Amino acid sequence: MRCVAHILNLIVQYGIKDASVSVDRVRGAVRYIRASPSRLTKSNQRVKEEMIDSKAQLCLDVPTRWNSTYIMLKVAEKYERAFESYLRDDHNFFLDLTAGDGVPTFDDWDIVRRVIKVLEPFCHLTLKVSGSLHVTSHSLFEVLTDVHCLFYGWQDCGDLEIISMTSKMREKYNKYWGEGNKINMLVYLAVIFDPRCKMSFFDFVVNLLFPNVANDIMKMIDKELHCLFNEYSSNAERIQLFEGRSSSLTNICSSMEIDHPRFPILAQMARDILATPISTVASESAFSTGGHVLDSFKSSLTPLMVEALVCTQDWLRKSNDAINLEDYVDELQTMEDDLSKIPEEQEDVSRLSMPLSSMFEAQEET
């Protein structure tokens, strides 16, 4: 089974290909401002002058991070007036962008707003299938249904630009998920073993998404379920092992009223099927975390500092309580003032303060 998040990414990228010029221009403007602290300071001054009520930080998209283009555009669009003010005051800004993809125009920002509108639901869908701490196998069928409904609604939205983008997305969608009888059987089985859905819901959605082959799919699934059940039933040792574990668990946790499963074979089938991951985002993110921390702007960090930043990032993400940046601004400022007084031989330690601030800002955006 291919990674669902990758397929969604391909669908989105294919759909916004025509808007790539406008996206590139906004990306160039963000890259210029983020290139130095002085430019960021000037940009923040323009934000205050324009009375823009947003604390989100400008960010660049990266190829290894899903939905990063949407996040970049969503933040940049809030600061449209600040970009225009910066352009009037800084001639180098104009020259730098002109030498590249060009300066974002009114039409570019209008296209960007349409792109944001289209990308937003796909961002939520990607997050839904990319979880690593809960079951996701049943989510793929929900994604197919949601995307189908999105395309159906956008057909009559009246906006020709959005209709054009979503038509191309639908073309790519049909390439991977357009034929119901060619979709991996685990997708269907996971929906059936979801106690909220079961066979009745599955029958309804299959007839909605694939009316021409719905009867064939239902017959195929019925046959597959019987074959799978027979295979699990014939494996007596596996079932006995499962029953033994269940009995032990029942004895240990009797105070919690955990009962022995009424249908041990079906229970084992559900465990195996629902545990199937449909996305490789979690594993790939684990290998790319270091690249996000140690980039071209922080290339002189020592291994100790990189380890501290990665661990702190994990702790922040693991926390169940939302972190409010305003509660920590004074504390961070005091910390930075104290670190600035540290002698030069301890200068490497002081580099920890800025990345920590950036982490809290990133956490606030999330």
GROMACS .gro file of C-alpha atoms in nm:
model
  366
    1MET     CA    1   0.000   0.000   0.000
    2ARG     CA    2   0.141   0.339  -0.099
    3CYS     CA    3   0.169   0.618   0.157
    4VAL     CA    4  -0.162   0.805   0.159
    5ALA     CA    5   0.005   1.132   0.261
    6HIS     CA    6   0.235   1.109  -0.043
    7ILE     CA    7  -0.060   1.054  -0.276
    8LEU     CA    8  -0.246   1.352  -0.128
    9ASN     CA    9   0.068   1.557  -0.177
   10LEU     CA   10   0.089   1.452  -0.545
   11ILE     CA   11  -0.279   1.539  -0.595
   12VAL     CA   12  -0.231   1.885  -0.444
   13GLN     CA   13   0.093   1.963  -0.627
   14TYR     CA   14  -0.060   1.865  -0.960
   15GLY     CA   15  -0.363   2.084  -0.896
   16ILE     CA   16  -0.173   2.403  -0.803
   17LYS     CA   17   0.082   2.369  -1.083
   18ASP     CA   18  -0.077   2.657  -1.277
   19ALA     CA   19  -0.049   2.878  -0.969
   20SER     CA   20   0.321   2.799  -0.927
   21VAL     CA   21   0.433   3.144  -1.053
   22SER     CA   22   0.231   3.326  -0.786
   23VAL     CA   23   0.345   3.080  -0.519
   24ASP     CA   24   0.709   3.124  -0.625
   25ARG     CA   25   0.681   3.501  -0.598
   26VAL     CA   26   0.542   3.484  -0.246
   27ARG     CA   27   0.810   3.229  -0.157
   28GLY     CA   28   1.078   3.468  -0.287
   29ALA     CA   29   0.941   3.752  -0.074
   30VAL     CA   30   0.937   3.533   0.238
   31ARG     CA   31   1.290   3.406   0.167
   32TYR     CA   32   1.425   3.761   0.130
   33ILE     CA   33   1.282   3.878   0.463
   34ARG     CA   34   1.391   3.566   0.650
   35ALA     CA   35   1.747   3.594   0.515
   36SER     CA   36   1.867   3.818   0.801
   37PRO     CA   37   1.756   3.935   1.147
   38SER     CA   38   1.763   4.300   1.039
   39ARG     CA   39   1.512   4.232   0.762
   40LEU     CA   40   1.290   4.046   1.004
   41THR     CA   41   1.306   4.342   1.240
   42LYS     CA   42   1.207   4.581   0.959
   43SER     CA   43   0.925   4.348   0.860
   44ASN     CA   44   0.793   4.337   1.217
   45GLN     CA   45   0.794   4.717   1.223
   46ARG     CA   46   0.586   4.724   0.905
   47VAL     CA   47   0.344   4.475   1.063
   48LYS     CA   48   0.295   4.709   1.360
   49GLU     CA   49   0.253   5.011   1.133
   50GLU     CA   50  -0.012   4.833   0.929
   51MET     CA   51  -0.181   4.719   1.253
   52ILE     CA   52  -0.188   4.355   1.145
   53ASP     CA   53  -0.316   4.143   1.432
   54SER     CA   54  -0.116   3.821   1.393
   55LYS     CA   55   0.171   3.664   1.583
   56ALA     CA   56   0.246   3.391   1.330
   57GLN     CA   57   0.604   3.387   1.204
   58LEU     CA   58   0.691   3.383   0.834
   59CYS     CA   59   0.812   3.039   0.732
   60LEU     CA   60   0.948   2.876   0.416
   61ASP     CA   61   0.813   2.553   0.276
   62VAL     CA   62   1.044   2.254   0.246
   63PRO     CA   63   1.013   1.950   0.016
   64THR     CA   64   1.031   1.700   0.301
   65ARG     CA   65   0.747   1.853   0.501
   66TRP     CA   66   0.389   1.790   0.400
   67ASN     CA   67   0.152   2.086   0.389
   68SER     CA   68   0.443   2.328   0.429
   69THR     CA   69   0.338   2.524   0.117
   70TYR     CA   70  -0.008   2.574   0.264
   71ILE     CA   71   0.137   2.689   0.598
   72MET     CA   72   0.377   2.930   0.426
   73LEU     CA   73   0.103   3.084   0.211
   74LYS     CA   74  -0.149   3.104   0.495
   75VAL     CA   75   0.095   3.301   0.711
   76ALA     CA   76   0.229   3.518   0.428
   77GLU     CA   77  -0.123   3.614   0.314
   78LYS     CA   78  -0.190   3.771   0.654
   79TYR     CA   79   0.106   4.006   0.599
   80GLU     CA   80   0.018   4.116   0.246
   81ARG     CA   81  -0.001   4.485   0.345
   82ALA     CA   82   0.330   4.456   0.531
   83PHE     CA   83   0.497   4.316   0.218
   84GLU     CA   84   0.364   4.609   0.013
   85SER     CA   85   0.491   4.858   0.272
   86TYR     CA   86   0.830   4.686   0.282
   87LEU     CA   87   0.847   4.702  -0.097
   88ARG     CA   88   0.796   5.081  -0.094
   89ASP     CA   89   1.065   5.138   0.168
   90ASP     CA   90   1.335   4.892   0.063
   91HIS     CA   91   1.458   4.926  -0.296
   92ASN     CA   92   1.682   4.621  -0.256
   93PHE     CA   93   1.373   4.415  -0.188
   94PHE     CA   94   1.235   4.512  -0.528
   95LEU     CA   95   1.566   4.447  -0.707
   96ASP     CA   96   1.615   4.109  -0.544
   97LEU     CA   97   1.264   3.986  -0.628
   98THR     CA   98   1.278   4.127  -0.982
   99ALA     CA   99   1.598   3.933  -1.046
  100GLY     CA  100   1.415   3.617  -0.941
  101ASP     CA  101   1.052   3.520  -0.995
  102GLY     CA  102   0.921   3.874  -0.960
  103VAL     CA  103   0.731   4.086  -0.710
  104PRO     CA  104   0.395   3.952  -0.581
  105THR     CA  105   0.117   4.152  -0.743
  106PHE     CA  106  -0.246   4.199  -0.647
  107ASP     CA  107  -0.342   3.917  -0.886
  108ASP     CA  108  -0.079   3.691  -0.728
  109TRP     CA  109  -0.224   3.744  -0.380
  110ASP     CA  110  -0.571   3.679  -0.518
  111ILE     CA  111  -0.452   3.347  -0.661
  112VAL     CA  112  -0.276   3.265  -0.333
  113ARG     CA  113  -0.603   3.312  -0.143
  114ARG     CA  114  -0.769   3.063  -0.378
  115VAL     CA  115  -0.484   2.817  -0.334
  116ILE     CA  116  -0.517   2.846   0.046
  117LYS     CA  117  -0.889   2.777   0.023
  118VAL     CA  118  -0.826   2.463  -0.180
  119LEU     CA  119  -0.531   2.338   0.026
  120GLU     CA  120  -0.690   2.382   0.368
  121PRO     CA  121  -0.912   2.070   0.364
  122PHE     CA  122  -0.626   1.864   0.222
  123CYS     CA  123  -0.408   1.981   0.509
  124HIS     CA  124  -0.660   1.848   0.761
  125LEU     CA  125  -0.695   1.521   0.570
  126THR     CA  126  -0.318   1.472   0.564
  127LEU     CA  127  -0.299   1.523   0.940
  128LYS     CA  128  -0.579   1.270   0.986
  129VAL     CA  129  -0.393   0.990   0.806
  130SER     CA  130  -0.046   1.080   0.939
  131GLY     CA  131  -0.106   1.003   1.306
  132SER     CA  132   0.126   0.758   1.479
  133LEU     CA  133  -0.033   0.727   1.824
  134HIS     CA  134  -0.373   0.602   1.713
  135VAL     CA  135  -0.533   0.376   1.453
  136THR     CA  136  -0.538   0.527   1.103
  137SER     CA  137  -0.614   0.235   0.870
  138HIS     CA  138  -0.988   0.306   0.876
  139SER     CA  139  -0.927   0.675   0.793
  140LEU     CA  140  -0.836   0.618   0.428
  141PHE     CA  141  -1.191   0.535   0.329
  142GLU     CA  142  -1.308   0.848   0.511
  143VAL     CA  143  -1.048   1.047   0.314
  144LEU     CA  144  -1.176   0.905  -0.015
  145THR     CA  145  -1.530   1.004   0.079
  146ASP     CA  146  -1.428   1.354   0.192
  147VAL     CA  147  -1.223   1.421  -0.121
  148HIS     CA  148  -1.505   1.296  -0.341
  149CYS     CA  149  -1.747   1.536  -0.169
  150LEU     CA  150  -1.498   1.822  -0.199
  151PHE     CA  151  -1.462   1.774  -0.572
  152TYR     CA  152  -1.838   1.750  -0.612
  153GLY     CA  153  -1.890   2.076  -0.422
  154TRP     CA  154  -1.616   2.266  -0.606
  155GLN     CA  155  -1.766   2.183  -0.945
  156ASP     CA  156  -2.048   2.432  -0.880
  157CYS     CA  157  -1.856   2.694  -0.678
  158GLY     CA  158  -1.862   2.946  -0.965
  159ASP     CA  159  -1.490   3.033  -0.932
  160LEU     CA  160  -1.320   2.936  -1.258
  161GLU     CA  161  -0.971   2.934  -1.102
  162ILE     CA  162  -1.077   2.692  -0.828
  163ILE     CA  163  -1.269   2.478  -1.076
  164SER     CA  164  -0.957   2.455  -1.292
  165MET     CA  165  -0.733   2.359  -0.998
  166THR     CA  166  -0.971   2.100  -0.856
  167SER     CA  167  -1.036   1.947  -1.199
  168LYS     CA  168  -0.667   1.866  -1.227
  169MET     CA  169  -0.665   1.734  -0.873
  170ARG     CA  170  -0.953   1.506  -0.959
  171GLU     CA  171  -0.762   1.378  -1.259
  172LYS     CA  172  -0.470   1.276  -1.036
  173TYR     CA  173  -0.712   1.141  -0.772
  174ASN     CA  174  -0.874   0.912  -1.027
  175LYS     CA  175  -0.532   0.779  -1.125
  176TYR     CA  176  -0.479   0.635  -0.776
  177TRP     CA  177  -0.827   0.590  -0.629
  178GLY     CA  178  -1.068   0.622  -0.919
  179GLU     CA  179  -1.123   0.248  -0.971
  180GLY     CA  180  -1.274   0.087  -0.665
  181ASN     CA  181  -1.196  -0.271  -0.764
  182LYS     CA  182  -0.821  -0.191  -0.776
  183ILE     CA  183  -0.791  -0.036  -0.429
  184ASN     CA  184  -0.605  -0.239  -0.167
  185MET     CA  185  -0.842  -0.474   0.015
  186LEU     CA  186  -0.707  -0.366   0.356
  187VAL     CA  187  -0.874  -0.027   0.303
  188TYR     CA  188  -1.215  -0.190   0.279
  189LEU     CA  189  -1.154  -0.443   0.556
  190ALA     CA  190  -1.045  -0.171   0.799
  191VAL     CA  191  -1.376   0.010   0.748
  192ILE     CA  192  -1.575  -0.307   0.808
  193PHE     CA  193  -1.388  -0.382   1.131
  194ASP     CA  194  -1.442  -0.027   1.255
  195PRO     CA  195  -1.733  -0.066   1.502
  196ARG     CA  196  -1.869   0.275   1.402
  197CYS     CA  197  -1.904   0.174   1.037
  198LYS     CA  198  -1.935  -0.203   0.978
  199MET     CA  199  -2.079  -0.358   0.664
  200SER     CA  200  -2.390  -0.141   0.630
  201PHE     CA  201  -2.194   0.184   0.612
  202PHE     CA  202  -1.941   0.024   0.380
  203ASP     CA  203  -2.216  -0.084   0.142
  204PHE     CA  204  -2.363   0.268   0.139
  205VAL     CA  205  -2.031   0.444   0.065
  206VAL     CA  206  -1.920   0.196  -0.201
  207ASN     CA  207  -2.243   0.258  -0.391
  208LEU     CA  208  -2.181   0.633  -0.353
  209LEU     CA  209  -1.820   0.632  -0.473
  210PHE     CA  210  -1.817   0.345  -0.721
  211PRO     CA  211  -2.176   0.286  -0.840
  212ASN     CA  212  -2.069   0.102  -1.156
  213VAL     CA  213  -1.866  -0.166  -0.976
  214ALA     CA  214  -2.031  -0.159  -0.632
  215ASN     CA  215  -2.182  -0.509  -0.665
  216ASP     CA  216  -1.850  -0.657  -0.777
  217ILE     CA  217  -1.669  -0.494  -0.482
  218MET     CA  218  -1.923  -0.626  -0.232
  219LYS     CA  219  -1.893  -0.980  -0.369
  220MET     CA  220  -1.515  -0.956  -0.366
  221ILE     CA  221  -1.510  -0.832  -0.006
  222ASP     CA  222  -1.753  -1.102   0.106
  223LYS     CA  223  -1.530  -1.368  -0.048
  224GLU     CA  224  -1.217  -1.211   0.101
  225LEU     CA  225  -1.368  -1.198   0.450
  226HIS     CA  226  -1.463  -1.566   0.442
  227CYS     CA  227  -1.119  -1.668   0.314
  228LEU     CA  228  -0.948  -1.457   0.580
  229PHE     CA  229  -1.168  -1.596   0.856
  230ASN     CA  230  -1.097  -1.953   0.747
  231GLU     CA  231  -0.725  -1.884   0.742
  232TYR     CA  232  -0.729  -1.747   1.096
  233SER     CA  233  -0.949  -2.034   1.212
  234SER     CA  234  -0.712  -2.295   1.071
  235ASN     CA  235  -0.421  -2.143   1.260
  236ALA     CA  236  -0.512  -2.303   1.593
  237GLU     CA  237  -0.187  -2.219   1.770
  238ARG     CA  238  -0.222  -1.852   1.693
  239ILE     CA  239  -0.577  -1.840   1.824
  240GLN     CA  240  -0.487  -2.034   2.138
  241LEU     CA  241  -0.197  -1.799   2.205
  242PHE     CA  242  -0.429  -1.504   2.169
  243GLU     CA  243  -0.688  -1.664   2.399
  244GLY     CA  244  -0.418  -1.732   2.657
  245ARG     CA  245  -0.301  -1.373   2.651
  246SER     CA  246  -0.659  -1.251   2.677
  247SER     CA  247  -0.726  -1.477   2.975
  248SER     CA  248  -0.411  -1.358   3.152
  249LEU     CA  249  -0.505  -1.000   3.085
  250THR     CA  250  -0.853  -1.065   3.222
  251ASN     CA  251  -0.715  -1.216   3.543
  252ILE     CA  252  -0.466  -0.936   3.596
  253CYS     CA  253  -0.712  -0.658   3.523
  254SER     CA  254  -1.029  -0.812   3.667
  255SER     CA  255  -1.081  -0.499   3.875
  256MET     CA  256  -1.110  -0.303   3.549
  257GLU     CA  257  -1.383  -0.539   3.425
  258ILE     CA  258  -1.198  -0.642   3.107
  259ASP     CA  259  -1.388  -0.942   2.969
  260HIS     CA  260  -1.263  -1.230   2.758
  261PRO     CA  261  -1.347  -1.155   2.391
  262ARG     CA  262  -1.666  -1.325   2.274
  263PHE     CA  263  -1.524  -1.366   1.923
  264PRO     CA  264  -1.149  -1.434   1.957
  265ILE     CA  265  -1.090  -1.501   1.587
  266LEU     CA  266  -1.259  -1.179   1.477
  267ALA     CA  267  -1.079  -0.993   1.756
  268GLN     CA  268  -0.742  -1.110   1.626
  269MET     CA  269  -0.837  -1.021   1.269
  270ALA     CA  270  -0.938  -0.672   1.381
  271ARG     CA  271  -0.611  -0.628   1.571
  272ASP     CA  272  -0.402  -0.718   1.268
  273ILE     CA  273  -0.601  -0.521   1.012
  274LEU     CA  274  -0.655  -0.203   1.211
  275ALA     CA  275  -0.287  -0.194   1.311
  276THR     CA  276  -0.180  -0.153   0.947
  277PRO     CA  277  -0.029   0.196   0.893
  278ILE     CA  278  -0.139   0.384   0.583
  279SER     CA  279   0.127   0.654   0.598
  280THR     CA  280   0.506   0.665   0.631
  281VAL     CA  281   0.506   1.023   0.759
  282ALA     CA  282   0.597   0.931   1.117
  283SER     CA  283   0.899   0.720   1.022
  284GLU     CA  284   1.026   0.965   0.761
  285SER     CA  285   0.985   1.259   0.999
  286ALA     CA  286   1.200   1.080   1.255
  287PHE     CA  287   1.486   1.065   1.004
  288SER     CA  288   1.444   1.424   0.884
  289THR     CA  289   1.415   1.592   1.226
  290GLY     CA  290   1.787   1.662   1.242
  291GLY     CA  291   1.774   1.843   0.909
  292HIS     CA  292   1.499   2.072   1.036
  293VAL     CA  293   1.705   2.168   1.342
  294LEU     CA  294   2.051   2.187   1.183
  295ASP     CA  295   1.990   2.402   0.874
  296SER     CA  296   2.210   2.646   0.685
  297PHE     CA  297   2.139   2.922   0.940
  298LYS     CA  298   2.237   2.706   1.240
  299SER     CA  299   2.515   2.496   1.092
  300SER     CA  300   2.765   2.565   1.372
  301LEU     CA  301   2.562   2.406   1.652
  302THR     CA  302   2.745   2.133   1.841
  303PRO     CA  303   2.602   1.780   1.871
  304LEU     CA  304   2.512   1.855   2.233
  305MET     CA  305   2.301   2.154   2.134
  306VAL     CA  306   2.131   1.965   1.850
  307GLU     CA  307   2.041   1.685   2.090
  308ALA     CA  308   1.900   1.938   2.337
  309LEU     CA  309   1.687   2.102   2.069
  310VAL     CA  310   1.551   1.772   1.936
  311CYS     CA  311   1.465   1.650   2.287
  312THR     CA  312   1.297   1.980   2.375
  313GLN     CA  313   1.095   1.964   2.055
  314ASP     CA  314   0.974   1.613   2.144
  315TRP     CA  315   0.877   1.724   2.495
  316LEU     CA  316   0.678   2.018   2.361
  317ARG     CA  317   0.492   1.802   2.111
  318LYS     CA  318   0.421   1.534   2.369
  319SER     CA  319   0.266   1.782   2.610
  320ASN     CA  320  -0.113   1.758   2.629
  321ASP     CA  321  -0.144   2.119   2.740
  322ALA     CA  322  -0.126   2.395   2.481
  323ILE     CA  323   0.171   2.626   2.533
  324ASN     CA  324   0.093   2.996   2.532
  325LEU     CA  325   0.394   3.195   2.414
  326GLU     CA  326   0.284   3.506   2.605
  327ASP     CA  327   0.330   3.321   2.934
  328TYR     CA  328   0.696   3.262   2.854
  329VAL     CA  329   0.801   3.586   2.682
  330ASP     CA  330   0.935   3.749   3.000
  331GLU     CA  331   1.113   3.432   3.107
  332LEU     CA  332   1.274   3.386   2.766
  333GLN     CA  333   1.381   3.749   2.755
  334THR     CA  334   1.546   3.717   3.098
  335MET     CA  335   1.718   3.398   2.986
  336GLU     CA  336   1.851   3.564   2.670
  337ASP     CA  337   1.977   3.865   2.869
  338ASP     CA  338   2.159   3.637   3.112
  339LEU     CA  339   2.310   3.427   2.834
  340SER     CA  340   2.435   3.738   2.657
  341LYS     CA  341   2.657   3.805   2.960
  342ILE     CA  342   2.827   3.465   2.943
  343PRO     CA  343   3.201   3.478   2.849
  344GLU     CA  344   3.308   3.395   2.493
  345GLU     CA  345   3.435   3.049   2.584
  346GLN     CA  346   3.076   2.959   2.674
  347GLU     CA  347   2.929   3.127   2.369
  348ASP     CA  348   2.814   2.796   2.225
  349VAL     CA  349   2.571   2.752   2.514
  350SER     CA  350   2.408   3.087   2.443
  351ARG     CA  351   2.302   2.966   2.100
  352LEU     CA  352   2.035   2.760   2.268
  353SER     CA  353   1.822   3.064   2.354
  354MET     CA  354   1.717   3.164   2.003
  355PRO     CA  355   1.616   2.815   1.887
  356LEU     CA  356   1.412   2.777   2.206
  357SER     CA  357   1.226   3.097   2.125
  358SER     CA  358   1.167   2.972   1.773
  359MET     CA  359   1.028   2.648   1.910
  360PHE     CA  360   0.773   2.826   2.126
  361GLU     CA  361   0.672   3.039   1.828
  362ALA     CA  362   0.632   2.729   1.612
  363GLN     CA  363   0.428   2.563   1.888
  364GLU     CA  364   0.201   2.867   1.904
  365GLU     CA  365   0.138   2.851   1.527
  366THR     CA  366   0.043   2.484   1.558
   0.00000   0.00000   0.00000
